[in-house]
PDB file of C-alpha atoms in Angstrom:
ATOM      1  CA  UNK A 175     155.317  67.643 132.862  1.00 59.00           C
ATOM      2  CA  UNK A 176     152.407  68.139 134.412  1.00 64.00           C
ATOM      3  CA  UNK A 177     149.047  70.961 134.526  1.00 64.00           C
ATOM      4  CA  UNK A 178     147.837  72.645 137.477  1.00 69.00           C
ATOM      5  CA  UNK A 179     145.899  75.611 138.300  1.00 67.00           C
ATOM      6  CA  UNK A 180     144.934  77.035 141.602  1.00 81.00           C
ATOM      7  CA  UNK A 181     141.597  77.501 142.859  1.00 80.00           C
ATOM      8  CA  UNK A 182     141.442  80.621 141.896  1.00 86.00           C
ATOM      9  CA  UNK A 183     142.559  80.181 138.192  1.00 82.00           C
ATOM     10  CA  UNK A 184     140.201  77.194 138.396  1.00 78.00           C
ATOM     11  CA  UNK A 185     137.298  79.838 139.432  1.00 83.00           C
ATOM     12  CA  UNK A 186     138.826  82.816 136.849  1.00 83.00           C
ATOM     13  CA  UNK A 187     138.417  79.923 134.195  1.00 82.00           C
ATOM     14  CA  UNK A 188     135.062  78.536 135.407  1.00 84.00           C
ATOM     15  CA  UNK A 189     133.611  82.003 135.075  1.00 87.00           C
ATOM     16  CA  UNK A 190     135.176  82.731 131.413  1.00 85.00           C
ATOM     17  CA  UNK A 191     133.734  79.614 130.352  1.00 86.00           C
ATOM     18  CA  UNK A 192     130.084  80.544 131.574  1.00 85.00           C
ATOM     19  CA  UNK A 193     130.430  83.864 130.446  1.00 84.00           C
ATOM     20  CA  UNK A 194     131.210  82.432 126.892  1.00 82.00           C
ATOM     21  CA  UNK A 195     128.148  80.066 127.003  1.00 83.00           C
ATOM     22  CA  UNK A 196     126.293  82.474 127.770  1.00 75.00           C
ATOM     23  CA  UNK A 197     127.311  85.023 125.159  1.00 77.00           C
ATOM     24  CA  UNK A 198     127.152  81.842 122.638  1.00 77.00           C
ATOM     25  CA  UNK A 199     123.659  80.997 123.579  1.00 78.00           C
ATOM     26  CA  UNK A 200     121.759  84.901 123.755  1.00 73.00           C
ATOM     27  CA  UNK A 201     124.392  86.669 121.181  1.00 70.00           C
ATOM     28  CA  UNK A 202     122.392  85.481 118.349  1.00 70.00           C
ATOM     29  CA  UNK A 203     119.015  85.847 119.857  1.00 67.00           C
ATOM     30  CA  UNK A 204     119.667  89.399 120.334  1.00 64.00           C
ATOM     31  CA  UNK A 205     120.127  89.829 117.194  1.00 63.00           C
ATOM     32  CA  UNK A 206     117.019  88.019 116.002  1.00 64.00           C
ATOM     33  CA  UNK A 207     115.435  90.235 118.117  1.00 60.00           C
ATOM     34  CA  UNK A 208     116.544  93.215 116.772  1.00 60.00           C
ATOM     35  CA  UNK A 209     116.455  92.462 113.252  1.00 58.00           C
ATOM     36  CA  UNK A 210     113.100  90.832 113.234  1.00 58.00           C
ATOM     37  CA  UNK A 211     112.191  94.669 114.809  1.00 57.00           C
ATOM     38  CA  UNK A 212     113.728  96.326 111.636  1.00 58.00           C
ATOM     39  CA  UNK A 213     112.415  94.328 109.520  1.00 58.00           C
ATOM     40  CA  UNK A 214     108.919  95.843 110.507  1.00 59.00           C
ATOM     41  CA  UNK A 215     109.915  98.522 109.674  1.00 63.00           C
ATOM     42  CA  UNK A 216     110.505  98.048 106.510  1.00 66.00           C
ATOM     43  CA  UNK A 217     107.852  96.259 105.708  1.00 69.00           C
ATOM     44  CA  UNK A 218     105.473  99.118 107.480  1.00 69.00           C
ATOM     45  CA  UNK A 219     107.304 101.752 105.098  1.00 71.00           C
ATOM     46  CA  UNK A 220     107.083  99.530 102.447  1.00 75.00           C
ATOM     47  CA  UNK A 221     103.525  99.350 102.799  1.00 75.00           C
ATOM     48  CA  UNK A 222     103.120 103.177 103.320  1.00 76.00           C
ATOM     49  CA  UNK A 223     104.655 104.031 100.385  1.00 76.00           C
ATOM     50  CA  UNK A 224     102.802 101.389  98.363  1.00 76.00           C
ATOM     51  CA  UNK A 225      99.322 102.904  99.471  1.00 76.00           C
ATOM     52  CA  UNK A 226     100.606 106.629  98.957  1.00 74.00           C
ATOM     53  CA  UNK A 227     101.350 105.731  95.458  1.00 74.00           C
ATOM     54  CA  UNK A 228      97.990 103.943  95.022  1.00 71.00           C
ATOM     55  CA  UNK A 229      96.586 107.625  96.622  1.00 64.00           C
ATOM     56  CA  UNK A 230      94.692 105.554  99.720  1.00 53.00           C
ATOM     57  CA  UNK A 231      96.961 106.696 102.337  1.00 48.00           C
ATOM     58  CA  UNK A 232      95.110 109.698 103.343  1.00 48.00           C
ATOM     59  CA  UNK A 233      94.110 108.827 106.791  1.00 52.00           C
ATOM     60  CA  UNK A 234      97.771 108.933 109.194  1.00 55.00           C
ATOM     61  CA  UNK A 235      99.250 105.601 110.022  1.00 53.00           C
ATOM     62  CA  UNK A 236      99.438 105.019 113.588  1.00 57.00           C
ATOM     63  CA  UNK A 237     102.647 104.681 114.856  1.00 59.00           C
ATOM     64  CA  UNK A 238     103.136 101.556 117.567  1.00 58.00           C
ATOM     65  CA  UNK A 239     103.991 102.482 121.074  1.00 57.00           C
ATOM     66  CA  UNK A 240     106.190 100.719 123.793  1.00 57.00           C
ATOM     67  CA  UNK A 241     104.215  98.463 125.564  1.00 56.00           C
ATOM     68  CA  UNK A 242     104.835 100.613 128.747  1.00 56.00           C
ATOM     69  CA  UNK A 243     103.520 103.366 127.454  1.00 56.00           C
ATOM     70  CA  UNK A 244     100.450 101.894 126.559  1.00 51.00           C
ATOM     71  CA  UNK A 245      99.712 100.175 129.530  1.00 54.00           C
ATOM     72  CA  UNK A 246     100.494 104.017 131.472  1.00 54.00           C
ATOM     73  CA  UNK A 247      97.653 105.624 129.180  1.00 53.00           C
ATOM     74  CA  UNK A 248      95.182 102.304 129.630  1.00 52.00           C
ATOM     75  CA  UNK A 249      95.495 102.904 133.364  1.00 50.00           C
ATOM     76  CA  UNK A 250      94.720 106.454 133.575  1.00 51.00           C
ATOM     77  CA  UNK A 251      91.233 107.053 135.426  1.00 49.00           C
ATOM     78  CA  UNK A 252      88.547 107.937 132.639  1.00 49.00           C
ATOM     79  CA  UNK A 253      90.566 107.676 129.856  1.00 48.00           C
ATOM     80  CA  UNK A 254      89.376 105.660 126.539  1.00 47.00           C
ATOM     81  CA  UNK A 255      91.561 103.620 125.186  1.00 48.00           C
ATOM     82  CA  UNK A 256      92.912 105.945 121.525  1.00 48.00           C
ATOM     83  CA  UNK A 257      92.070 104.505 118.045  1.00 46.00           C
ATOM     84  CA  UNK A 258      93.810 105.448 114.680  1.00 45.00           C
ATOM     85  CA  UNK A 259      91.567 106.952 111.802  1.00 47.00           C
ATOM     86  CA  UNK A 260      91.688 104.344 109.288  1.00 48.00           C
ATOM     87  CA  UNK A 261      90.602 104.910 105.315  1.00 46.00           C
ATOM     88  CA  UNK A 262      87.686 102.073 105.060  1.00 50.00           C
ATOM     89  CA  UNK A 263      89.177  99.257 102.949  1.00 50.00           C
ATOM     90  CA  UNK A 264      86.113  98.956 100.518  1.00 48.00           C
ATOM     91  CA  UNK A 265      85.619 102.748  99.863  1.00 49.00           C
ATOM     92  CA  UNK A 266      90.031 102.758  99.590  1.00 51.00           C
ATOM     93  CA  UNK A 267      90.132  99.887  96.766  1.00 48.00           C
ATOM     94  CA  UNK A 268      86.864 101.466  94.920  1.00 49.00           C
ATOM     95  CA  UNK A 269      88.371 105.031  94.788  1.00 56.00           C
ATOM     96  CA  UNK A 270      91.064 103.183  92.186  1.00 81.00           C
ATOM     97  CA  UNK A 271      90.385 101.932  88.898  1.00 87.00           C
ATOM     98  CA  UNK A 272      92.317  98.959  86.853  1.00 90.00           C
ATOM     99  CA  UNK A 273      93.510  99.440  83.371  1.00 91.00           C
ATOM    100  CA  UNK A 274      92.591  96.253  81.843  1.00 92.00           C
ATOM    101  CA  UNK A 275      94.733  96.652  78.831  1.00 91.00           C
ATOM    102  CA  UNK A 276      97.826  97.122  80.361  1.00 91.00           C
ATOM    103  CA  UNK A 277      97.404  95.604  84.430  1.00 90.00           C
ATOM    104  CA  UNK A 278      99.945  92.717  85.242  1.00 91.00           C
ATOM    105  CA  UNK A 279      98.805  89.772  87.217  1.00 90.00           C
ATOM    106  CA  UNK A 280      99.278  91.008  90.661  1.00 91.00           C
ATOM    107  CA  UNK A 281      97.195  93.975  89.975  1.00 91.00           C
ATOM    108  CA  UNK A 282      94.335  91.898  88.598  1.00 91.00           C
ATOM    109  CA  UNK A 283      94.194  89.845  91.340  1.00 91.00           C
ATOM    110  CA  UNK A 284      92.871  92.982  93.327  1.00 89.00           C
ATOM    111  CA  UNK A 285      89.219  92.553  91.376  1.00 90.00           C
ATOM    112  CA  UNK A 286      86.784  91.379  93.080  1.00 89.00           C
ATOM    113  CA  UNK A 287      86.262  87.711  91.859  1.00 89.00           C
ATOM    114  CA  UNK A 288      89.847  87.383  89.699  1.00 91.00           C
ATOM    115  CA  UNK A 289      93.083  84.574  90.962  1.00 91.00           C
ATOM    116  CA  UNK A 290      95.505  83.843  89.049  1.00 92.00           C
ATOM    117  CA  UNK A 291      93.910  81.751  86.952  1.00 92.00           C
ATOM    118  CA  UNK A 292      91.618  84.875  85.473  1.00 92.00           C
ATOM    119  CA  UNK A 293      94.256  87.123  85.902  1.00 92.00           C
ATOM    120  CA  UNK A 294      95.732  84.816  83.637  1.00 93.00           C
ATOM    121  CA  UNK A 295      93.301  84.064  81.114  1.00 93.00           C
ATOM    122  CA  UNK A 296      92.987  87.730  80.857  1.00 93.00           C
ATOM    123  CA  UNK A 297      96.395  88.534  80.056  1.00 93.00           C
ATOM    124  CA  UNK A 298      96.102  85.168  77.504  1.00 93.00           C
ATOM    125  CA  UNK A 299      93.313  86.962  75.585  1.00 93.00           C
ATOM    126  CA  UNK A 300      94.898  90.842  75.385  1.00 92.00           C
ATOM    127  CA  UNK A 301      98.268  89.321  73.713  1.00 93.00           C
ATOM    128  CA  UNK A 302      95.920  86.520  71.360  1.00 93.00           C
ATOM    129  CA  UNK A 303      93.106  89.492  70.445  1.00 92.00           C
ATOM    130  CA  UNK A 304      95.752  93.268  71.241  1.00 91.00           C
ATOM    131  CA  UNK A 305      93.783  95.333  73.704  1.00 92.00           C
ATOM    132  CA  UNK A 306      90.216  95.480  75.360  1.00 91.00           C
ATOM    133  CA  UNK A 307      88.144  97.839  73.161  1.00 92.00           C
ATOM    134  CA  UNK A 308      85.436  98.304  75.918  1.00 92.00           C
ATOM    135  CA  UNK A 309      85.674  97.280  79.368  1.00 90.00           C
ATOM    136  CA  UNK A 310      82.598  94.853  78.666  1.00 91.00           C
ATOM    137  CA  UNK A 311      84.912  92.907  76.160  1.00 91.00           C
ATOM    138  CA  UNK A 312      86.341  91.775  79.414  1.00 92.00           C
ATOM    139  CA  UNK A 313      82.916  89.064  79.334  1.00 93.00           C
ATOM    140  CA  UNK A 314      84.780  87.386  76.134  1.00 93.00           C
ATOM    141  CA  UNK A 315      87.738  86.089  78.790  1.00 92.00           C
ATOM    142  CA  UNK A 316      86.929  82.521  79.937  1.00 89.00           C
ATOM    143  CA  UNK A 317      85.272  82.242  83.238  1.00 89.00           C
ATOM    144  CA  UNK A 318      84.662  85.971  83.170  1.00 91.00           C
ATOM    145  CA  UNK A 319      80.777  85.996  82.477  1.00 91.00           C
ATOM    146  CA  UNK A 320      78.091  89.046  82.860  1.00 91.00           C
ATOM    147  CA  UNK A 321      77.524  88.749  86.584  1.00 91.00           C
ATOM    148  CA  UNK A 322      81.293  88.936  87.364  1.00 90.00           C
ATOM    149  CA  UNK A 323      81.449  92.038  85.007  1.00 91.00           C
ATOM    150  CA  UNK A 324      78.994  93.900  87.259  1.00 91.00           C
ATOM    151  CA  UNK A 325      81.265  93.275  89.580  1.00 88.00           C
ATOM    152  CA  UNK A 326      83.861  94.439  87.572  1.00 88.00           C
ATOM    153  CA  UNK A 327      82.536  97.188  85.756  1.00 88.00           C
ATOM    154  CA  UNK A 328      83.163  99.921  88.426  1.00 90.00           C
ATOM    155  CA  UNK A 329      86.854  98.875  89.185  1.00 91.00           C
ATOM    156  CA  UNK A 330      87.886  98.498  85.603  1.00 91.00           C
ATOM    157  CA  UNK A 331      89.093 100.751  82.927  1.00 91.00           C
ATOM    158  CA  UNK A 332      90.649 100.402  79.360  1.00 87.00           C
ATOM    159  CA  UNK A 333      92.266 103.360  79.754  1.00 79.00           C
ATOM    160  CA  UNK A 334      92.348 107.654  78.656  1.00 66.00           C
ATOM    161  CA  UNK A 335      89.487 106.933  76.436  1.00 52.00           C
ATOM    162  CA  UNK A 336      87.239 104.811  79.316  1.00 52.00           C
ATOM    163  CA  UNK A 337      85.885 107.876  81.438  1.00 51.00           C
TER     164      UNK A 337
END
């Protein structure tokens, strides 16, 4: 028994067979594409909500625009190119104060001056001595000394009774 195909079944099956390399090879970059795309935004929502609940989201978040459209407004005679009002990032972290006595790591880390390793030792001292009394305690943490508490002082809090 033997196989054959005419030239055109030859041709019919020359084209499937491109048409499933081809589907093989861009299918899943497609979808990279498009998930890498959502995944911005959710991390840009993410991040939205995360600086409306810290209450330095005032300012609107610019939105991104298809490239197209930017290069049509960039191109227009006499036209500036349009910036987003931003909250300043100093003036943003200053507006919020830390509660010392009851901050996890992460949030720590936001002082100027404290890693992990402070962040750390500062946790290590509130469970070994219960909480901060006064935010100038803070000096009694290892490494934390009364230059970094000036630094501190402004961004720190021990909480309702600290004003």
């Amino acid at each position: 028994m033997t196989f054959s195909l005419s030239k055109t079944k030859w041709a019919a099956a020359a084209v499937l067979l491109f048409l499933a390399v081809l589907a093989v090879t861009f299918y899943p970059a497609f979808f990279a594409a498009r998930d890498a795309e959502d995944g911005w935004r959710t991390l840009n929502g993410e991040m939205k909500a995360m600086l409306e609940r810290q209450g330095t989201a005032s300012a609107p978040i610019p939105q991104a625009k298809p490239d197209n459209q930017q290069k049509a407004e960039g191109s227009q005679a006499g036209s500036e190119p349009k910036t987003a009002q931003t909250v300043p990032a100093k003036e943003a972290v200053a507006a919020k104060k830390i509660d010392i006595n009851t901050a996890g790591e992460k949030l720590l880390e936001e002082l100027p001056g404290i890693g992990a390793s402070k962040a750390k030792a500062i946790i290590a001292y509130r469970e070994q001595h219960g909480p901060f009394q006064t935010a100038e305690e803070i000096t009694k943490v290892k490494g934390i000394g009364p230059k970094m508490y000036e630094k501190l002082q402004e961004r720190i809090t021990i909480g309702k009774n600290d004003p």
